[in-house]
Tab-separated table of C-alpha atoms and ligand atoms in Angstrom:
chain	number	residue	atom	x	y	z
A	1	MET	CA	-0.008	-0.007	0.131
A	2	THR	CA	1.495	3.256	-1.063
A	3	THR	CA	-0.870	6.093	-1.177
A	4	PRO	CA	0.708	8.670	0.360
A	5	GLY	CA	-0.911	10.097	3.847
A	6	TYR	CA	-1.774	6.507	4.570
A	7	ARG	CA	-0.069	3.495	7.428
A	8	ASP	CA	3.290	4.868	6.901
A	9	THR	CA	3.306	6.220	3.050
A	10	PRO	CA	3.651	9.704	3.928
A	11	PRO	CA	2.455	12.287	2.423
A	12	GLU	CA	3.513	14.710	-1.092
A	13	SER	CA	6.010	16.632	0.196
A	14	TRP	CA	5.432	20.389	-0.451
A	15	ASP	CA	8.552	22.951	-2.261
A	16	PRO	CA	7.726	26.038	-0.720
A	17	GLU	CA	10.280	27.362	-3.178
A	18	ALA	CA	8.082	25.701	-6.462
A	19	PRO	CA	5.426	27.842	-8.388
A	20	VAL	CA	2.031	27.092	-8.443
A	21	ASP	CA	1.368	23.804	-11.208
A	22	PHE	CA	-1.174	24.657	-13.647
A	23	ALA	CA	-2.200	21.751	-13.973
A	24	GLU	CA	-3.897	21.203	-9.824
A	25	ALA	CA	-4.752	24.916	-10.073
A	26	GLU	CA	-7.491	24.114	-13.401
A	27	GLU	CA	-8.406	20.746	-12.047
A	28	PHE	CA	-9.219	22.964	-8.596
A	29	LEU	CA	-10.754	25.687	-10.381
A	30	ARG	CA	-12.989	23.016	-13.282
A	31	MET	CA	-14.347	21.237	-10.136
A	32	CYS	CA	-15.263	24.400	-8.344
A	33	TYR	CA	-17.267	25.571	-11.151
A	34	GLY	CA	-18.918	22.530	-11.793
A	35	ASP	CA	-20.481	22.059	-8.864
A	36	ASN	CA	-21.459	25.608	-7.983
A	37	ARG	CA	-22.836	26.438	-10.974
A	38	LYS	CA	-24.117	30.778	-9.472
A	39	LEU	CA	-19.659	31.533	-10.634
A	40	GLY	CA	-20.545	30.861	-14.676
A	41	SER	CA	-18.312	29.752	-17.101
A	42	VAL	CA	-14.968	28.668	-15.389
A	43	LYS	CA	-12.970	29.838	-18.895
A	44	PRO	CA	-12.688	33.478	-17.918
A	45	ARG	CA	-11.043	32.735	-14.767
A	46	LEU	CA	-9.286	30.414	-16.277
A	47	ALA	CA	-7.203	32.749	-18.307
A	48	VAL	CA	-6.632	35.231	-15.934
A	49	VAL	CA	-4.809	32.157	-12.779
A	50	ARG	CA	-3.050	31.318	-16.398
A	51	ALA	CA	-1.441	34.499	-16.589
A	52	GLN	CA	-1.456	35.165	-13.041
A	53	ILE	CA	1.215	32.878	-12.273
A	54	ALA	CA	3.257	33.504	-15.200
A	55	ALA	CA	3.629	36.671	-13.616
A	56	THR	CA	3.983	36.281	-10.344
A	57	GLY	CA	3.988	31.948	-9.644
A	58	THR	CA	1.249	32.022	-7.790
A	59	TYR	CA	-2.453	33.004	-8.179
A	60	VAL	CA	-5.343	34.707	-5.747
A	61	HIS	CA	-8.750	32.623	-5.145
A	62	THR	CA	-11.944	34.902	-4.944
A	63	PRO	CA	-13.887	34.628	-1.127
A	64	ASP	CA	-15.903	31.613	-3.577
A	65	GLU	CA	-13.614	29.920	-4.592
A	66	LEU	CA	-11.458	30.241	-1.098
A	67	ALA	CA	-14.752	29.134	0.513
A	68	TYR	CA	-15.375	26.098	-1.576
A	69	GLY	CA	-11.570	25.302	-1.558
A	70	ALA	CA	-11.233	24.850	2.491
A	71	ARG	CA	-14.390	22.376	2.579
A	72	VAL	CA	-13.350	20.485	-0.581
A	73	ALA	CA	-10.496	20.486	2.396
A	74	TRP	CA	-12.388	18.611	4.819
A	75	ARG	CA	-14.699	16.699	3.001
A	76	ASN	CA	-10.667	14.974	1.865
A	77	SER	CA	-9.142	14.983	5.202
A	78	SER	CA	-9.361	10.748	5.512
A	79	ARG	CA	-8.843	10.359	8.930
A	80	CYS	CA	-11.944	13.075	10.057
A	81	ILE	CA	-14.935	10.523	11.284
A	82	GLY	CA	-17.055	14.105	10.988
A	83	ARG	CA	-17.076	14.731	7.733
A	84	LEU	CA	-21.312	14.174	6.926
A	85	TYR	CA	-20.835	18.437	7.826
A	86	TRP	CA	-18.703	18.985	5.985
A	87	ARG	CA	-20.607	21.799	3.267
A	88	SER	CA	-21.145	23.713	6.673
A	89	LEU	CA	-17.345	25.306	7.507
A	90	VAL	CA	-18.009	28.471	8.564
A	91	VAL	CA	-14.852	30.456	6.252
A	92	LEU	CA	-13.282	33.319	7.583
A	93	ASP	CA	-10.906	34.987	5.264
A	94	ARG	CA	-8.149	36.208	7.801
A	95	ARG	CA	-5.695	37.401	4.086
A	96	ARG	CA	-5.014	40.578	4.847
A	97	ALA	CA	-3.676	39.352	7.838
A	98	ARG	CA	0.120	40.970	8.650
A	99	THR	CA	1.727	41.182	11.490
A	100	PRO	CA	1.141	38.684	15.180
A	101	GLU	CA	-0.938	41.299	16.537
A	102	GLU	CA	-3.444	41.542	13.715
A	103	ILE	CA	-3.358	37.691	13.582
A	104	PHE	CA	-3.631	37.217	17.742
A	105	ALA	CA	-7.074	39.270	17.187
A	106	LEU	CA	-7.738	37.081	14.413
A	107	VAL	CA	-7.100	33.631	15.932
A	108	VAL	CA	-9.193	34.911	19.545
A	109	ARG	CA	-12.353	35.812	17.131
A	110	HIS	CA	-11.577	32.492	15.707
A	111	LEU	CA	-12.039	31.353	18.811
A	112	CYS	CA	-15.147	33.252	20.352
A	113	MET	CA	-16.720	32.166	17.499
A	114	ALA	CA	-16.251	29.146	16.804
A	115	GLY	CA	-17.454	28.353	21.185
A	116	GLY	CA	-20.774	30.331	20.536
A	117	THR	CA	-18.520	32.434	22.823
A	118	ALA	CA	-18.484	36.356	20.409
A	119	ALA	CA	-20.243	38.939	21.945
A	120	ALA	CA	-22.299	39.937	19.242
A	121	ASN	CA	-24.440	36.417	19.756
A	122	ARG	CA	-23.031	34.683	23.360
A	123	GLU	CA	-24.442	30.948	22.699
A	124	PRO	CA	-21.185	29.530	24.810
A	125	GLY	CA	-20.521	25.974	24.122
A	126	ALA	CA	-23.187	25.565	20.307
A	127	ILE	CA	-19.457	24.736	19.352
A	128	ARG	CA	-19.566	25.441	14.811
A	129	PRO	CA	-16.771	24.376	12.690
A	130	VAL	CA	-14.796	26.968	11.053
A	131	ILE	CA	-11.061	27.959	8.812
A	132	SER	CA	-9.374	31.602	9.449
A	133	VAL	CA	-7.232	30.970	6.447
A	134	PHE	CA	-4.446	34.267	6.358
A	135	PRO	CA	-2.204	34.892	3.629
A	136	GLN	CA	-1.725	32.255	1.379
A	137	ALA	CA	2.850	31.329	0.854
A	138	GLN	CA	4.000	32.860	-2.383
A	139	PRO	CA	6.851	30.948	-3.941
A	140	GLY	CA	10.847	31.064	-2.294
A	141	ARG	CA	9.739	33.934	0.480
A	142	PRO	CA	9.160	33.347	3.709
A	143	TYR	CA	5.379	33.359	5.463
A	144	ALA	CA	3.768	33.368	8.364
A	145	ARG	CA	3.141	30.544	10.962
A	146	ILE	CA	1.847	29.449	14.042
A	147	TRP	CA	3.782	26.906	16.102
A	148	ASN	CA	1.251	24.973	18.225
A	149	GLU	CA	-0.613	21.994	16.388
A	150	GLN	CA	-3.691	23.041	18.831
A	151	LEU	CA	-4.949	26.790	19.200
A	152	ILE	CA	-5.978	25.267	22.168
A	153	ARG	CA	-3.738	22.613	24.503
A	154	TYR	CA	-2.257	22.425	28.450
A	155	ALA	CA	1.102	22.758	29.369
A	156	GLY	CA	3.167	19.938	30.883
A	157	TYR	CA	5.989	20.596	33.626
A	158	ARG	CA	8.351	17.303	33.913
A	159	ASP	CA	9.104	17.818	38.205
A	160	VAL	CA	12.598	16.611	39.841
A	161	ASN	CA	11.597	12.959	40.447
A	162	GLY	CA	10.714	13.061	36.196
A	163	GLY	CA	7.099	12.729	36.898
A	164	VAL	CA	4.739	15.429	34.493
A	165	THR	CA	2.175	18.079	35.658
A	166	GLY	CA	-0.761	18.816	32.756
A	167	ASP	CA	-0.239	16.920	29.139
A	168	PRO	CA	3.213	15.162	29.172
A	169	LYS	CA	2.446	15.218	24.826
A	170	ALA	CA	3.571	19.503	25.185
A	171	VAL	CA	6.730	19.004	27.776
A	172	ARG	CA	8.647	20.100	24.471
A	173	PHE	CA	6.896	22.708	23.685
A	174	THR	CA	6.362	24.156	27.521
A	175	GLU	CA	9.528	23.556	28.263
A	176	SER	CA	10.015	26.170	24.843
A	177	MET	CA	8.029	28.938	25.960
A	178	ARG	CA	9.709	29.197	28.513
A	179	ASP	CA	12.938	29.247	27.052
A	180	LEU	CA	11.254	32.155	25.478
A	181	GLY	CA	9.885	33.744	28.649
A	182	TRP	CA	6.882	32.810	29.721
A	183	ARG	CA	5.499	31.705	32.667
A	184	GLY	CA	2.607	29.211	33.607
A	185	LYS	CA	0.968	28.378	36.670
A	186	GLY	CA	2.537	25.104	37.354
A	187	ASP	CA	-0.672	23.408	37.027
A	188	ALA	CA	-2.215	19.840	35.461
A	189	PHE	CA	-4.678	22.276	32.669
A	190	ASP	CA	-1.971	25.125	31.723
A	191	VAL	CA	-3.603	27.073	27.894
A	192	LEU	CA	-0.336	27.199	26.590
A	193	PRO	CA	0.121	30.824	24.773
A	194	VAL	CA	-0.070	30.823	21.078
A	195	ALA	CA	3.618	30.994	20.047
A	196	ILE	CA	3.177	33.270	16.615
A	197	GLU	CA	5.406	33.586	14.291
A	198	THR	CA	5.934	36.136	10.784
A	199	PRO	CA	8.334	37.239	7.868
A	200	ALA	CA	9.183	40.612	9.848
A	201	HIS	CA	8.798	39.719	13.418
A	202	GLY	CA	10.367	37.110	14.113
A	203	VAL	CA	8.500	34.733	16.638
A	204	ARG	CA	6.422	36.284	19.525
A	205	LEU	CA	3.600	34.243	22.189
A	206	PHE	CA	0.643	35.368	22.753
A	207	GLU	CA	-1.693	34.715	26.230
A	208	LEU	CA	-4.957	34.127	24.818
A	209	PRO	CA	-7.792	36.098	27.311
A	210	GLU	CA	-10.627	33.828	29.339
A	211	ARG	CA	-13.304	33.924	26.539
A	212	ALA	CA	-11.698	32.294	24.024
A	213	VAL	CA	-10.356	28.969	26.088
A	214	LEU	CA	-14.086	27.399	26.849
A	215	GLU	CA	-13.468	24.703	29.434
A	216	VAL	CA	-15.769	22.134	31.387
A	217	PRO	CA	-14.501	20.944	34.393
A	218	LEU	CA	-15.024	16.916	34.197
A	219	ALA	CA	-18.059	14.894	36.820
A	220	HIS	CA	-19.862	12.096	37.333
A	221	PRO	CA	-23.359	11.180	36.995
A	222	ASP	CA	-23.444	8.238	39.139
A	223	TYR	CA	-19.801	8.576	40.490
A	224	GLY	CA	-19.840	12.409	43.131
A	225	TRP	CA	-15.209	11.326	43.752
A	226	PHE	CA	-14.441	11.811	39.739
A	227	ALA	CA	-15.682	15.844	39.809
A	228	GLU	CA	-12.729	15.491	43.125
A	229	LEU	CA	-10.055	13.998	40.404
A	230	GLY	CA	-10.308	17.237	39.057
A	231	LEU	CA	-10.203	16.232	36.058
A	232	ARG	CA	-10.870	19.178	32.621
A	233	TRP	CA	-10.837	19.806	28.967
A	234	HIS	CA	-11.709	23.109	26.562
A	235	ALA	CA	-14.451	21.978	24.140
A	236	VAL	CA	-12.660	23.622	20.604
A	237	PRO	CA	-10.081	21.058	19.292
A	238	ALA	CA	-7.973	23.963	17.336
A	239	ILE	CA	-5.776	22.095	14.521
A	240	SER	CA	-3.307	24.804	13.946
A	241	ASN	CA	-0.047	23.617	12.230
A	242	MET	CA	-1.823	21.864	9.216
A	243	ARG	CA	-0.692	23.487	6.071
A	244	LEU	CA	-3.997	24.314	3.838
A	245	THR	CA	-4.048	23.257	-0.387
A	246	ILE	CA	-6.409	24.410	-2.741
A	247	GLY	CA	-5.909	24.296	-6.441
A	248	GLY	CA	-2.218	24.865	-6.304
A	249	VAL	CA	-1.983	27.629	-3.793
A	250	HIS	CA	-1.105	26.261	0.127
A	251	TYR	CA	-1.851	28.168	3.523
A	252	PRO	CA	0.166	27.145	5.851
A	253	LEU	CA	-0.858	29.521	8.340
A	254	ALA	CA	-5.395	28.398	8.488
A	255	PRO	CA	-6.132	27.230	11.763
A	256	PHE	CA	-10.079	25.038	11.449
A	257	ASN	CA	-11.669	23.419	14.423
A	258	GLY	CA	-14.775	21.254	14.709
A	259	TRP	CA	-15.631	19.652	18.741
A	260	TYR	CA	-15.017	16.886	20.106
A	261	MET	CA	-16.221	13.148	20.331
A	262	GLY	CA	-15.798	12.259	23.795
A	263	THR	CA	-13.374	9.235	24.083
A	264	GLU	CA	-10.963	11.828	21.946
A	265	ILE	CA	-10.783	13.157	25.771
A	266	GLY	CA	-11.640	9.907	27.753
A	267	ALA	CA	-9.506	7.258	26.047
A	268	ARG	CA	-7.189	8.308	24.769
A	269	ASN	CA	-6.542	12.160	25.995
A	270	LEU	CA	-7.206	11.180	30.082
A	271	ALA	CA	-6.119	8.146	29.162
A	272	ASP	CA	-3.285	7.070	27.297
A	273	PRO	CA	-0.088	6.526	29.705
A	274	ASP	CA	1.890	8.942	27.499
A	275	ARG	CA	-0.741	11.220	28.485
A	276	TYR	CA	-2.953	12.074	31.535
A	277	ASN	CA	-2.916	8.725	32.293
A	278	MET	CA	-6.177	8.457	34.629
A	279	ILE	CA	-6.650	4.697	33.248
A	280	PRO	CA	-5.214	3.314	36.408
A	281	VAL	CA	-6.833	6.317	38.982
A	282	VAL	CA	-10.219	5.909	37.523
A	283	ALA	CA	-10.000	2.598	38.537
A	284	ARG	CA	-8.697	2.898	42.139
A	285	MET	CA	-10.930	4.889	42.213
A	286	LEU	CA	-14.056	2.528	41.372
A	287	GLY	CA	-11.906	-0.517	43.834
A	288	LEU	CA	-11.533	-1.892	40.245
A	289	ASP	CA	-9.282	-5.907	40.692
A	290	THR	CA	-6.150	-4.295	39.084
A	291	SER	CA	-4.137	-6.864	40.073
A	292	LYS	CA	-4.604	-8.876	36.390
A	293	PRO	CA	-6.214	-7.589	33.575
A	294	ASN	CA	-8.503	-10.218	32.841
A	295	THR	CA	-11.018	-8.178	35.270
A	296	LEU	CA	-10.588	-5.780	32.779
A	297	TRP	CA	-10.119	-3.483	34.657
A	298	ARG	CA	-9.227	-0.679	31.941
A	299	ASP	CA	-11.280	-1.170	29.803
A	300	ARG	CA	-14.149	-0.754	32.877
A	301	ALA	CA	-12.546	2.893	34.232
A	302	LEU	CA	-12.192	3.780	30.354
A	303	VAL	CA	-16.582	3.269	30.000
A	304	GLU	CA	-16.979	5.562	33.358
A	305	LEU	CA	-13.877	8.087	32.400
A	306	ASN	CA	-16.013	9.087	28.872
A	307	ARG	CA	-19.684	9.146	30.169
A	308	ALA	CA	-18.026	10.883	32.568
A	309	VAL	CA	-16.643	12.847	29.390
A	310	LEU	CA	-20.488	13.643	27.727
A	311	TRP	CA	-22.227	13.240	30.160
A	312	SER	CA	-20.013	16.820	31.811
A	313	PHE	CA	-20.404	17.765	28.333
A	314	GLU	CA	-23.756	17.892	28.014
A	315	ARG	CA	-24.540	19.423	31.137
A	316	ALA	CA	-22.530	22.672	30.993
A	317	GLY	CA	-24.060	22.502	27.670
A	318	VAL	CA	-20.985	22.513	25.523
A	319	LYS	CA	-21.446	20.304	22.205
A	320	ILE	CA	-20.484	16.832	22.042
A	321	THR	CA	-20.614	13.645	20.061
A	322	ASP	CA	-20.221	9.550	21.040
A	323	HIS	CA	-18.723	7.759	19.261
A	324	HIS	CA	-21.513	5.782	18.559
A	325	THR	CA	-24.171	8.254	16.985
A	326	GLU	CA	-20.440	9.824	15.205
A	327	SER	CA	-20.539	5.971	13.958
A	328	ASP	CA	-23.447	6.498	11.736
A	329	ARG	CA	-23.888	10.316	11.147
A	330	PHE	CA	-20.336	9.103	8.876
A	331	LEU	CA	-21.428	6.167	6.984
A	332	ALA	CA	-25.455	8.214	6.076
A	333	HIS	CA	-22.300	10.296	5.039
A	334	ILE	CA	-20.490	7.711	2.963
A	335	ARG	CA	-23.825	7.246	1.352
A	336	ASN	CA	-24.615	10.163	0.823
A	337	GLU	CA	-20.864	10.964	-1.251
A	338	THR	CA	-22.164	8.232	-2.595
A	339	LYS	CA	-25.305	9.270	-4.289
A	340	SER	CA	-23.213	12.743	-5.748
A	341	GLY	CA	-21.388	9.766	-7.781
A	342	ARG	CA	-17.867	10.417	-5.092
A	343	GLU	CA	-15.939	8.378	-2.956
A	344	VAL	CA	-14.940	8.477	0.118
A	345	PRO	CA	-11.189	8.973	1.321
A	346	ALA	CA	-10.704	7.119	5.365
A	347	ASP	CA	-8.165	5.841	7.081
A	348	TRP	CA	-9.814	2.918	8.881
A	349	SER	CA	-6.788	3.082	10.992
A	350	TRP	CA	-8.409	7.033	12.520
A	351	ILE	CA	-11.492	5.947	11.112
A	352	VAL	CA	-12.895	3.596	13.872
A	353	PRO	CA	-12.845	4.810	17.346
A	354	PRO	CA	-10.335	4.199	19.910
A	355	MET	CA	-13.029	2.037	22.188
A	356	SER	CA	-15.311	-0.186	21.607
A	357	GLY	CA	-14.355	-0.054	18.070
A	358	GLY	CA	-16.241	-3.512	17.331
A	359	ALA	CA	-19.827	-1.427	18.613
A	360	THR	CA	-19.527	0.369	16.064
A	361	GLY	CA	-20.173	0.442	12.873
A	362	VAL	CA	-17.737	2.378	11.279
A	363	PHE	CA	-14.640	-1.656	11.960
A	364	HIS	CA	-17.073	-3.664	10.174
A	365	ARG	CA	-15.355	-3.112	6.853
A	366	TYR	CA	-13.168	-1.017	4.623
A	367	TYR	CA	-12.669	2.276	3.234
A	368	HIS	CA	-11.183	3.539	-0.549
A	369	GLU	CA	-8.237	4.785	0.806
A	370	ALA	CA	-7.069	8.022	-1.967
A	371	ASP	CA	-5.170	11.567	-1.861
A	372	GLU	CA	-7.168	14.335	-2.692
A	373	ARG	CA	-6.985	18.511	-3.247
A	374	PRO	CA	-7.694	20.355	-1.933
A	375	ASN	CA	-6.043	18.418	1.535
A	376	PHE	CA	-4.476	19.176	5.447
A	377	TYR	CA	-0.832	18.805	5.537
A	378	LEU	CA	1.345	18.436	8.313
A	379	ASP	CA	4.882	18.843	7.397
A	380	ALA	CA	7.372	17.452	9.095
A	381	ASP	CA	8.811	20.862	9.888
A	382	ALA	CA	5.434	21.921	11.802
A	383	ARG	CA	5.185	18.604	13.034
A	384	ALA	CA	8.537	19.021	14.588
A	385	LEU	CA	8.171	22.477	15.927
A	386	GLY	CA	4.053	21.579	17.569
A	387	VAL	CA	6.085	18.878	19.998
A	388	HIS	CA	9.564	21.217	20.647
A	389	GLY	CA	8.421	24.870	20.085
A	390	HIS	CA	11.961	25.530	19.291
A	391	ARG	CA	14.208	25.441	15.687
A	392	ALA	CA	17.901	24.578	16.860
A	393	GLN	CA	15.963	20.382	16.650
A	394	LEU	CA	15.150	20.890	12.709
A	395	ALA	CA	18.561	22.244	11.418
A	396	THR	CA	19.488	18.497	13.835
A	397	GLU	CA	17.198	16.757	12.200
A	398	PRO	CA	17.080	14.541	8.910
A	399	THR	CA	14.553	17.513	6.493
A	400	GLU	CA	12.393	14.748	5.043
A	401	GLN	CA	11.399	18.010	2.207
A	402	ALA	CA	12.727	20.397	1.036
A	403	ALA	CA	13.836	22.550	3.414
A	404	ALA	CA	10.877	24.518	3.815
A	405	ARG	CA	12.393	28.250	4.484
A	406	PRO	CA	11.473	29.554	8.237
A	407	ALA	CA	10.428	32.814	8.185
A	408	ALA	CA	12.216	34.254	10.274
A	409	THR	CA	15.678	34.458	10.986
A	410	PRO	CA	17.441	31.330	14.042
A	411	GLU	CA	18.169	34.657	15.969
A	412	ALA	CA	14.882	37.186	16.440
A	413	PRO	CA	14.695	37.683	19.675
A	414	ALA	CA	11.195	36.364	20.750
A	415	ARG	CA	9.206	37.606	22.719
A	416	VAL	CA	5.485	37.437	25.171
A	417	VAL	CA	3.449	40.311	25.012
A	418	PRO	CA	2.046	41.748	27.570
A	419	LEU	CA	-1.825	41.233	27.761
A	420	GLN	CA	-4.214	43.388	28.786
A	421	GLU	CA	-6.686	40.044	28.269
A	422	ARG	CA	-4.772	38.579	31.402
A	423	ARG	CA	-6.093	35.060	31.505
A	424	ALA	CA	-8.373	35.137	34.867
A	425	PRO	CA	-7.085	33.580	37.321
A	426	ALA	CA	-7.809	30.554	39.990
A	427	VAL	CA	-11.188	32.195	40.662
A	428	PRO	CA	-13.465	33.048	37.897
A	429	ALA	CA	-14.825	36.713	37.831
A	430	GLN	CA	-18.547	35.618	38.136
A	431	PRO	CA	-19.089	32.978	40.620
A	432	PRO	CA	-19.931	30.058	37.088
A	433	SER	CA	-23.064	28.961	37.289
A	434	PRO	CA	-24.430	25.849	35.632
A	435	ALA	CA	-25.583	27.793	32.883
A	436	ASP	CA	-22.753	29.181	32.178
A	437	PRO	CA	-19.360	26.872	31.308
A	438	SER	CA	-16.878	28.689	30.563
A	439	ARG	CA	-13.917	28.868	32.891
A	440	VAL	CA	-14.851	27.388	35.859
A	441	VAL	CA	-12.423	26.626	37.888
A	442	PRO	CA	-12.701	23.140	39.941
A	443	SER	CA	-11.905	24.380	43.928
A	444	PRO	CA	-7.328	23.262	44.116
A	445	THR	CA	-8.300	21.821	47.453
A	446	LEU	CA	-11.366	19.445	46.475
A	447	ARG	CA	-7.774	18.092	44.399
A	448	PRO	CA	-6.397	15.119	45.683
A	449	ALA	CA	-1.948	14.245	45.531
A	450	CYS	CA	-1.550	12.941	42.433
A	451	PRO	CA	-4.222	12.120	39.710
A	452	VAL	CA	-1.880	13.739	36.619
A	453	ARG	CA	1.228	13.304	38.101
A	454	HIS	CA	2.986	10.175	37.350
B	1	LIG	N1	-7.546	14.531	18.473
B	1	LIG	C1	-6.891	15.709	18.970
B	1	LIG	C2	-7.119	15.934	20.033
B	1	LIG	O1	-8.158	15.767	20.592
B	1	LIG	C3	-8.230	16.691	17.559
B	1	LIG	C4	-8.090	16.612	16.454
B	1	LIG	C5	-8.955	16.638	15.911
B	1	LIG	N2	-10.940	16.210	16.801
B	1	LIG	C6	-11.507	17.183	16.426
B	1	LIG	N3	-13.230	16.640	16.954
B	1	LIG	N4	-12.251	17.558	14.994
B	1	LIG	O2	-6.985	16.692	21.052
């Protein structure tokens, strides 16, 4: 099996020096104008695009092309089970943003719109799929990017005895942010700063304001002790280091979000041994026999942890979905697409949920494995930046791709931008009510000695 992006075959690499391939532009534009009759004839558009590429090495999408391209990129994302609603993606055209401050302000607006906390239409928890598309890459020129893998992620701190407080996945990134001057509280759920790099400014760190970070404290419908574990998770998963490619044009800075499927939190982020590793803690609290694997204590703890996630989000009025519902929706999506004469590219190993796989319909079949454009790609250097949070590592790692050019010189000074709006300290300004799920902070005194250290 050699399909790029599936199994061990890396996705096709991107050459940031290369001009746009007209054939790819033409293929996209024919599809776009074929599917959107109101846009008129593609012929004159092709002539314009051909001339633009000849003159500048690239071309500029119209807002309609951009919106359609971004939605189809989601439709083609073979690892995403949630594609039934691909047409509803809200596309924010942010191609005029240049400075880190402008970019950050728009990132905050993105998160507020996605989380339903935007001032205009306050409905916290009504998560909407949103993408913000920042300036496209110009062939051979440096470009702006965000280093974080997601806009909202929790820090991880290694302590003296080798344990970790917070998300172990973020330890190196967190260390780098501290080297750049950021000071976290040192808690298990500290939201990391957003590291924005532009050609003219180097990298700068920004602290997200409270209203941009909707979070849900986790409790269990049946077990009172669960809330005392002090667990929580953020409501909006927003991937920020994948490159959107549409018709041969590349957008390295195009953060996008959907809503969560419970298992992402309950069966991976809080459960994986190399993440928050809560399964043994939950099993102990449930009083399960953990002396041997065949008591299925892991499975039983996993189910209760996942019930807690789904129940807590629902209670807080924050949109989330479960893996059974999402499996059915994905199969409905395949039926819709088949009716429209399209295959659905999909990667079984990502589509099947990480618990109860065989209890969901998506388990019991194979999928069409294809790499179709438009799409989103995680480049090797973007991945490394998301893990390490600095460029030094990139120089020492063999670059698989024709060296995506760093936007700024490595010596460019980093600085933490002071915020007018800092995140609130431990106690929220207004006492949260059940109707206001944002930033409910569980009382620190309720936390047991070491739920998230290991
Ligand atoms: N699995 C990732 C996480 O737990 C998020 C990936 C995107 N998920 C989504 N539902 N759109 O943070």
